[in-house]
Amino acid sequence: MNKINVTSEEDFYTNISNNFIEFYMADANGDFVKLYLYLAMLCSTHRPISISDIADTLNCTEKDVCRGIRYWIKEDALRLHYNENKEVTGIVLLNLKKPDITITSDLKVVDFIQSLTPDEETISSRVELPEKVTGKKESEMDFITDDDEPVKAPRKKQPSPADLKSKLHDSEIRNLINEATAYCNRDLSQKELNSLIYIKDQLGFSFDLSEYLLEYCAEIKKTSFNYIEKVARNWYEEGITSREEAEEYSTRYLTLYSRILKTLGITSRFSPAPVEKKYIDTWTRVYGFSDVIIIEACNRAITSKPHDANFPYVNGILENWYKNGVNSFSDISRLDESHSHKRKMNNENIISNYKNEKQKLDKLHELEEYYLG
């Protein structure tokens, strides 16, 4: 792809808008936030850069960068510039708009419940929840298509006042509100209530699955609804539809994540970064390795590079094992023996070649002395 310029509507735009932090950042994927911050920094440099350059800098794939750009276009945070040949030549950071109507975070669920009176207009007069208008353009939405786009969780929609009133009469929603209040040890704000409704209705979580989601997040002491919603999106994209599947996934993968980080000496965080998670998912789903084989690779990595063991290095070990048909520890032992034998043969060949070369040099030296003498 050609080099593109990153500019903004305001000259020398290097600061981050408060509107971005307050109204855009919380709902965005962490990688998308990182991309936006990097693009904002590039505005002050005015230097051409390519998608591959951005991917290398952010340690992600070009598809991830393109996906992030499409996301911010949909959010009216970016606009693309095209040349006469319809090629992308630039990215413009737009002025971020504050929503017309906002709801303060101190408005609790109990306020909504108390307002459920026969008067239909009571709740409508207190709260308005309009749909967010993105104003997206078709040409911008088509920026670099993905043929193998993975399953993505649907975007969260704000319920209308009528929908909200109906939801609060739903017994399962009311029970989930009580569960969430107990697990989070606080009354829910309007934004948190919307997240709960999103998880239950738009993601299609059953009551049991929603209940386990709250239970699981409380157990690992992550009761922020930004985190709870992120876990719910992940489960949706992983195809998890029941409590049993969620329990199995949590035990299998999150325990493995924790063990891998601990084995590699990473104790500052509980879960891997998105790029690290992609490595682990490849090891378990593509390569089909068991936990013990993955941990063995991590142990070998930390032994070989005690101060510099990382996920790419572990991936190199496991990729080699996969190519050589490793399925068990006996296969690893076989591979080790083969490697040891090859190394021994190489060493013997080196020694033999050295001896042969030395004999040749000795004979040449003898001939030299003979003729000189």
GROMACS .gro file of N, CA, C and O in nm, residues 192-243:
model
  208
  192GLU      N    1  -2.424   0.107   3.356
  192GLU     CA    2  -2.407  -0.034   3.393
  192GLU      C    3  -2.534  -0.114   3.367
  192GLU      O    4  -2.528  -0.231   3.326
  193LEU      N    5  -2.648  -0.052   3.389
  193LEU     CA    6  -2.775  -0.118   3.358
  193LEU      C    7  -2.784  -0.147   3.209
  193LEU      O    8  -2.827  -0.256   3.168
  194ASN      N    9  -2.745  -0.051   3.127
  194ASN     CA   10  -2.746  -0.072   2.982
  194ASN      C   11  -2.656  -0.189   2.943
  194ASN      O   12  -2.688  -0.267   2.853
  195SER      N   13  -2.541  -0.200   3.008
  195SER     CA   14  -2.449  -0.312   2.980
  195SER      C   15  -2.514  -0.444   3.015
  195SER      O   16  -2.502  -0.543   2.941
  196LEU      N   17  -2.585  -0.449   3.128
  196LEU     CA   18  -2.651  -0.572   3.170
  196LEU      C   19  -2.759  -0.612   3.069
  196LEU      O   20  -2.772  -0.730   3.033
  197ILE      N   21  -2.835  -0.514   3.023
  197ILE     CA   22  -2.939  -0.542   2.923
  197ILE      C   23  -2.875  -0.586   2.791
  197ILE      O   24  -2.924  -0.677   2.722
  198TYR      N   25  -2.765  -0.523   2.754
  198TYR     CA   26  -2.692  -0.560   2.631
  198TYR      C   27  -2.646  -0.705   2.637
  198TYR      O   28  -2.662  -0.782   2.541
  199ILE      N   29  -2.590  -0.744   2.750
  199ILE     CA   30  -2.541  -0.882   2.767
  199ILE      C   31  -2.656  -0.981   2.758
  199ILE      O   32  -2.646  -1.086   2.693
  200LYS      N   33  -2.765  -0.948   2.823
  200LYS     CA   34  -2.880  -1.040   2.830
  200LYS      C   35  -2.953  -1.049   2.696
  200LYS      O   36  -2.988  -1.160   2.650
  201ASP      N   37  -2.976  -0.935   2.632
  201ASP     CA   38  -3.061  -0.933   2.512
  201ASP      C   39  -2.982  -0.940   2.382
  201ASP      O   40  -3.006  -1.028   2.299
  202GLN      N   41  -2.888  -0.848   2.363
  202GLN     CA   42  -2.817  -0.843   2.235
  202GLN      C   43  -2.716  -0.956   2.219
  202GLN      O   44  -2.700  -1.010   2.110
  203LEU      N   45  -2.648  -0.992   2.327
  203LEU     CA   46  -2.555  -1.105   2.320
  203LEU      C   47  -2.628  -1.237   2.339
  203LEU      O   48  -2.571  -1.343   2.313
  204GLY      N   49  -2.751  -1.232   2.386
  204GLY     CA   50  -2.832  -1.354   2.399
  204GLY      C   51  -2.791  -1.445   2.512
  204GLY      O   52  -2.815  -1.566   2.505
  205PHE      N   53  -2.732  -1.390   2.618
  205PHE     CA   54  -2.692  -1.473   2.731
  205PHE      C   55  -2.815  -1.519   2.809
  205PHE      O   56  -2.906  -1.440   2.836
  206SER      N   57  -2.817  -1.648   2.844
  206SER     CA   58  -2.923  -1.698   2.930
  206SER      C   59  -2.903  -1.643   3.071
  206SER      O   60  -2.798  -1.587   3.104
  207PHE      N   61  -3.004  -1.662   3.156
  207PHE     CA   62  -2.992  -1.613   3.294
  207PHE      C   63  -2.875  -1.682   3.364
  207PHE      O   64  -2.796  -1.619   3.435
  208ASP      N   65  -2.863  -1.816   3.346
  208ASP     CA   66  -2.755  -1.891   3.410
  208ASP      C   67  -2.618  -1.842   3.364
  208ASP      O   68  -2.526  -1.827   3.445
  209LEU      N   69  -2.604  -1.818   3.234
  209LEU     CA   70  -2.476  -1.772   3.181
  209LEU      C   71  -2.445  -1.631   3.232
  209LEU      O   72  -2.330  -1.601   3.269
  210SER      N   73  -2.545  -1.544   3.234
  210SER     CA   74  -2.525  -1.408   3.284
  210SER      C   75  -2.488  -1.411   3.432
  210SER      O   76  -2.401  -1.336   3.477
  211GLU      N   77  -2.553  -1.498   3.507
  211GLU     CA   78  -2.525  -1.511   3.650
  211GLU      C   79  -2.381  -1.559   3.672
  211GLU      O   80  -2.309  -1.506   3.759
  212TYR      N   81  -2.338  -1.658   3.593
  212TYR     CA   82  -2.201  -1.707   3.607
  212TYR      C   83  -2.100  -1.600   3.567
  212TYR      O   84  -1.993  -1.590   3.628
  213LEU      N   85  -2.133  -1.519   3.468
  213LEU     CA   86  -2.045  -1.410   3.426
  213LEU      C   87  -2.019  -1.315   3.544
  213LEU      O   88  -1.904  -1.279   3.572
  214LEU      N   89  -2.125  -1.275   3.613
  214LEU     CA   90  -2.111  -1.187   3.729
  214LEU      C   91  -2.033  -1.256   3.841
  214LEU      O   92  -1.946  -1.196   3.905
  215GLU      N   93  -2.063  -1.384   3.862
  215GLU     CA   94  -1.995  -1.461   3.966
  215GLU      C   95  -1.845  -1.474   3.937
  215GLU      O   96  -1.761  -1.454   4.025
  216TYR      N   97  -1.814  -1.504   3.811
  216TYR     CA   98  -1.673  -1.521   3.772
  216TYR      C   99  -1.594  -1.391   3.789
  216TYR      O  100  -1.485  -1.390   3.845
  217CYS      N  101  -1.650  -1.280   3.739
  217CYS     CA  102  -1.579  -1.152   3.747
  217CYS      C  103  -1.561  -1.108   3.892
  217CYS      O  104  -1.457  -1.050   3.928
  218ALA      N  105  -1.661  -1.135   3.976
  218ALA     CA  106  -1.647  -1.100   4.119
  218ALA      C  107  -1.540  -1.186   4.185
  218ALA      O  108  -1.464  -1.137   4.271
  219GLU      N  109  -1.531  -1.312   4.142
  219GLU     CA  110  -1.432  -1.403   4.200
  219GLU      C  111  -1.290  -1.358   4.173
  219GLU      O  112  -1.202  -1.372   4.258
  220ILE      N  113  -1.265  -1.303   4.054
  220ILE     CA  114  -1.129  -1.256   4.022
  220ILE      C  115  -1.114  -1.106   4.053
  220ILE      O  116  -1.017  -1.043   4.011
  221LYS      N  117  -1.215  -1.053   4.126
  221LYS     CA  118  -1.209  -0.913   4.174
  221LYS      C  119  -1.204  -0.812   4.059
  221LYS      O  120  -1.129  -0.714   4.064
  222LYS      N  121  -1.285  -0.838   3.956
  222LYS     CA  122  -1.297  -0.746   3.844
  222LYS      C  123  -1.445  -0.710   3.829
  222LYS      O  124  -1.517  -0.771   3.750
  223THR      N  125  -1.491  -0.612   3.906
  223THR     CA  126  -1.634  -0.580   3.906
  223THR      C  127  -1.667  -0.454   3.827
  223THR      O  128  -1.779  -0.404   3.835
  224SER      N  129  -1.570  -0.402   3.753
  224SER     CA  130  -1.600  -0.292   3.661
  224SER      C  131  -1.683  -0.346   3.546
  224SER      O  132  -1.652  -0.450   3.487
  225PHE      N  133  -1.790  -0.275   3.509
  225PHE     CA  134  -1.875  -0.324   3.401
  225PHE      C  135  -1.808  -0.314   3.266
  225PHE      O  136  -1.847  -0.383   3.172
  226ASN      N  137  -1.707  -0.229   3.253
  226ASN     CA  138  -1.626  -0.230   3.130
  226ASN      C  139  -1.559  -0.366   3.114
  226ASN      O  140  -1.554  -0.423   3.005
  227TYR      N  141  -1.506  -0.418   3.226
  227TYR     CA  142  -1.441  -0.550   3.223
  227TYR      C  143  -1.544  -0.661   3.204
  227TYR      O  144  -1.524  -0.753   3.124
  228ILE      N  145  -1.655  -0.653   3.277
  228ILE     CA  146  -1.760  -0.756   3.266
  228ILE      C  147  -1.812  -0.765   3.123
  228ILE      O  148  -1.828  -0.874   3.068
  229GLU      N  149  -1.835  -0.649   3.061
  229GLU     CA  150  -1.885  -0.648   2.924
  229GLU      C  151  -1.779  -0.702   2.827
  229GLU      O  152  -1.812  -0.771   2.730
  230LYS      N  153  -1.652  -0.672   2.854
  230LYS     CA  154  -1.544  -0.722   2.769
  230LYS      C  155  -1.538  -0.874   2.774
  230LYS      O  156  -1.520  -0.941   2.672
  231VAL      N  157  -1.551  -0.932   2.894
  231VAL     CA  158  -1.553  -1.079   2.908
  231VAL      C  159  -1.673  -1.136   2.835
  231VAL      O  160  -1.662  -1.238   2.765
  232ALA      N  161  -1.788  -1.071   2.846
  232ALA     CA  162  -1.910  -1.119   2.779
  232ALA      C  163  -1.892  -1.119   2.627
  232ALA      O  164  -1.931  -1.214   2.559
  233ARG      N  165  -1.831  -1.012   2.573
  233ARG     CA  166  -1.805  -1.007   2.429
  233ARG      C  167  -1.712  -1.121   2.387
  233ARG      O  168  -1.732  -1.185   2.283
  234ASN      N  169  -1.611  -1.145   2.468
  234ASN     CA  170  -1.516  -1.252   2.437
  234ASN      C  171  -1.584  -1.388   2.434
  234ASN      O  172  -1.562  -1.468   2.343
  235TRP      N  173  -1.670  -1.414   2.532
  235TRP     CA  174  -1.742  -1.541   2.535
  235TRP      C  175  -1.834  -1.554   2.414
  235TRP      O  176  -1.846  -1.661   2.356
  236TYR      N  177  -1.898  -1.444   2.378
  236TYR     CA  178  -1.986  -1.446   2.260
  236TYR      C  179  -1.906  -1.482   2.135
  236TYR      O  180  -1.948  -1.567   2.054
  237GLU      N  181  -1.789  -1.419   2.119
  237GLU     CA  182  -1.706  -1.444   2.000
  237GLU      C  183  -1.644  -1.582   2.002
  237GLU      O  184  -1.606  -1.636   1.898
  238GLU      N  185  -1.632  -1.642   2.123
  238GLU     CA  186  -1.581  -1.778   2.133
  238GLU      C  187  -1.691  -1.882   2.115
  238GLU      O  188  -1.664  -2.002   2.119
  239GLY      N  189  -1.815  -1.836   2.096
  239GLY     CA  190  -1.926  -1.929   2.075
  239GLY      C  191  -1.979  -1.993   2.202
  239GLY      O  192  -2.045  -2.097   2.197
  240ILE      N  193  -1.953  -1.933   2.317
  240ILE     CA  194  -1.998  -1.988   2.444
  240ILE      C  195  -2.145  -1.951   2.466
  240ILE      O  196  -2.181  -1.833   2.461
  241THR      N  197  -2.229  -2.052   2.490
  241THR     CA  198  -2.373  -2.026   2.503
  241THR      C  199  -2.432  -2.080   2.633
  241THR      O  200  -2.551  -2.060   2.658
  242SER      N  201  -2.353  -2.149   2.715
  242SER     CA  202  -2.407  -2.206   2.838
  242SER      C  203  -2.310  -2.186   2.954
  242SER      O  204  -2.191  -2.159   2.934
  243ARG      N  205  -2.362  -2.201   3.073
  243ARG     CA  206  -2.279  -2.189   3.193
  243ARG      C  207  -2.169  -2.295   3.194
  243ARG      O  208  -2.054  -2.266   3.229
   0.00000   0.00000   0.00000
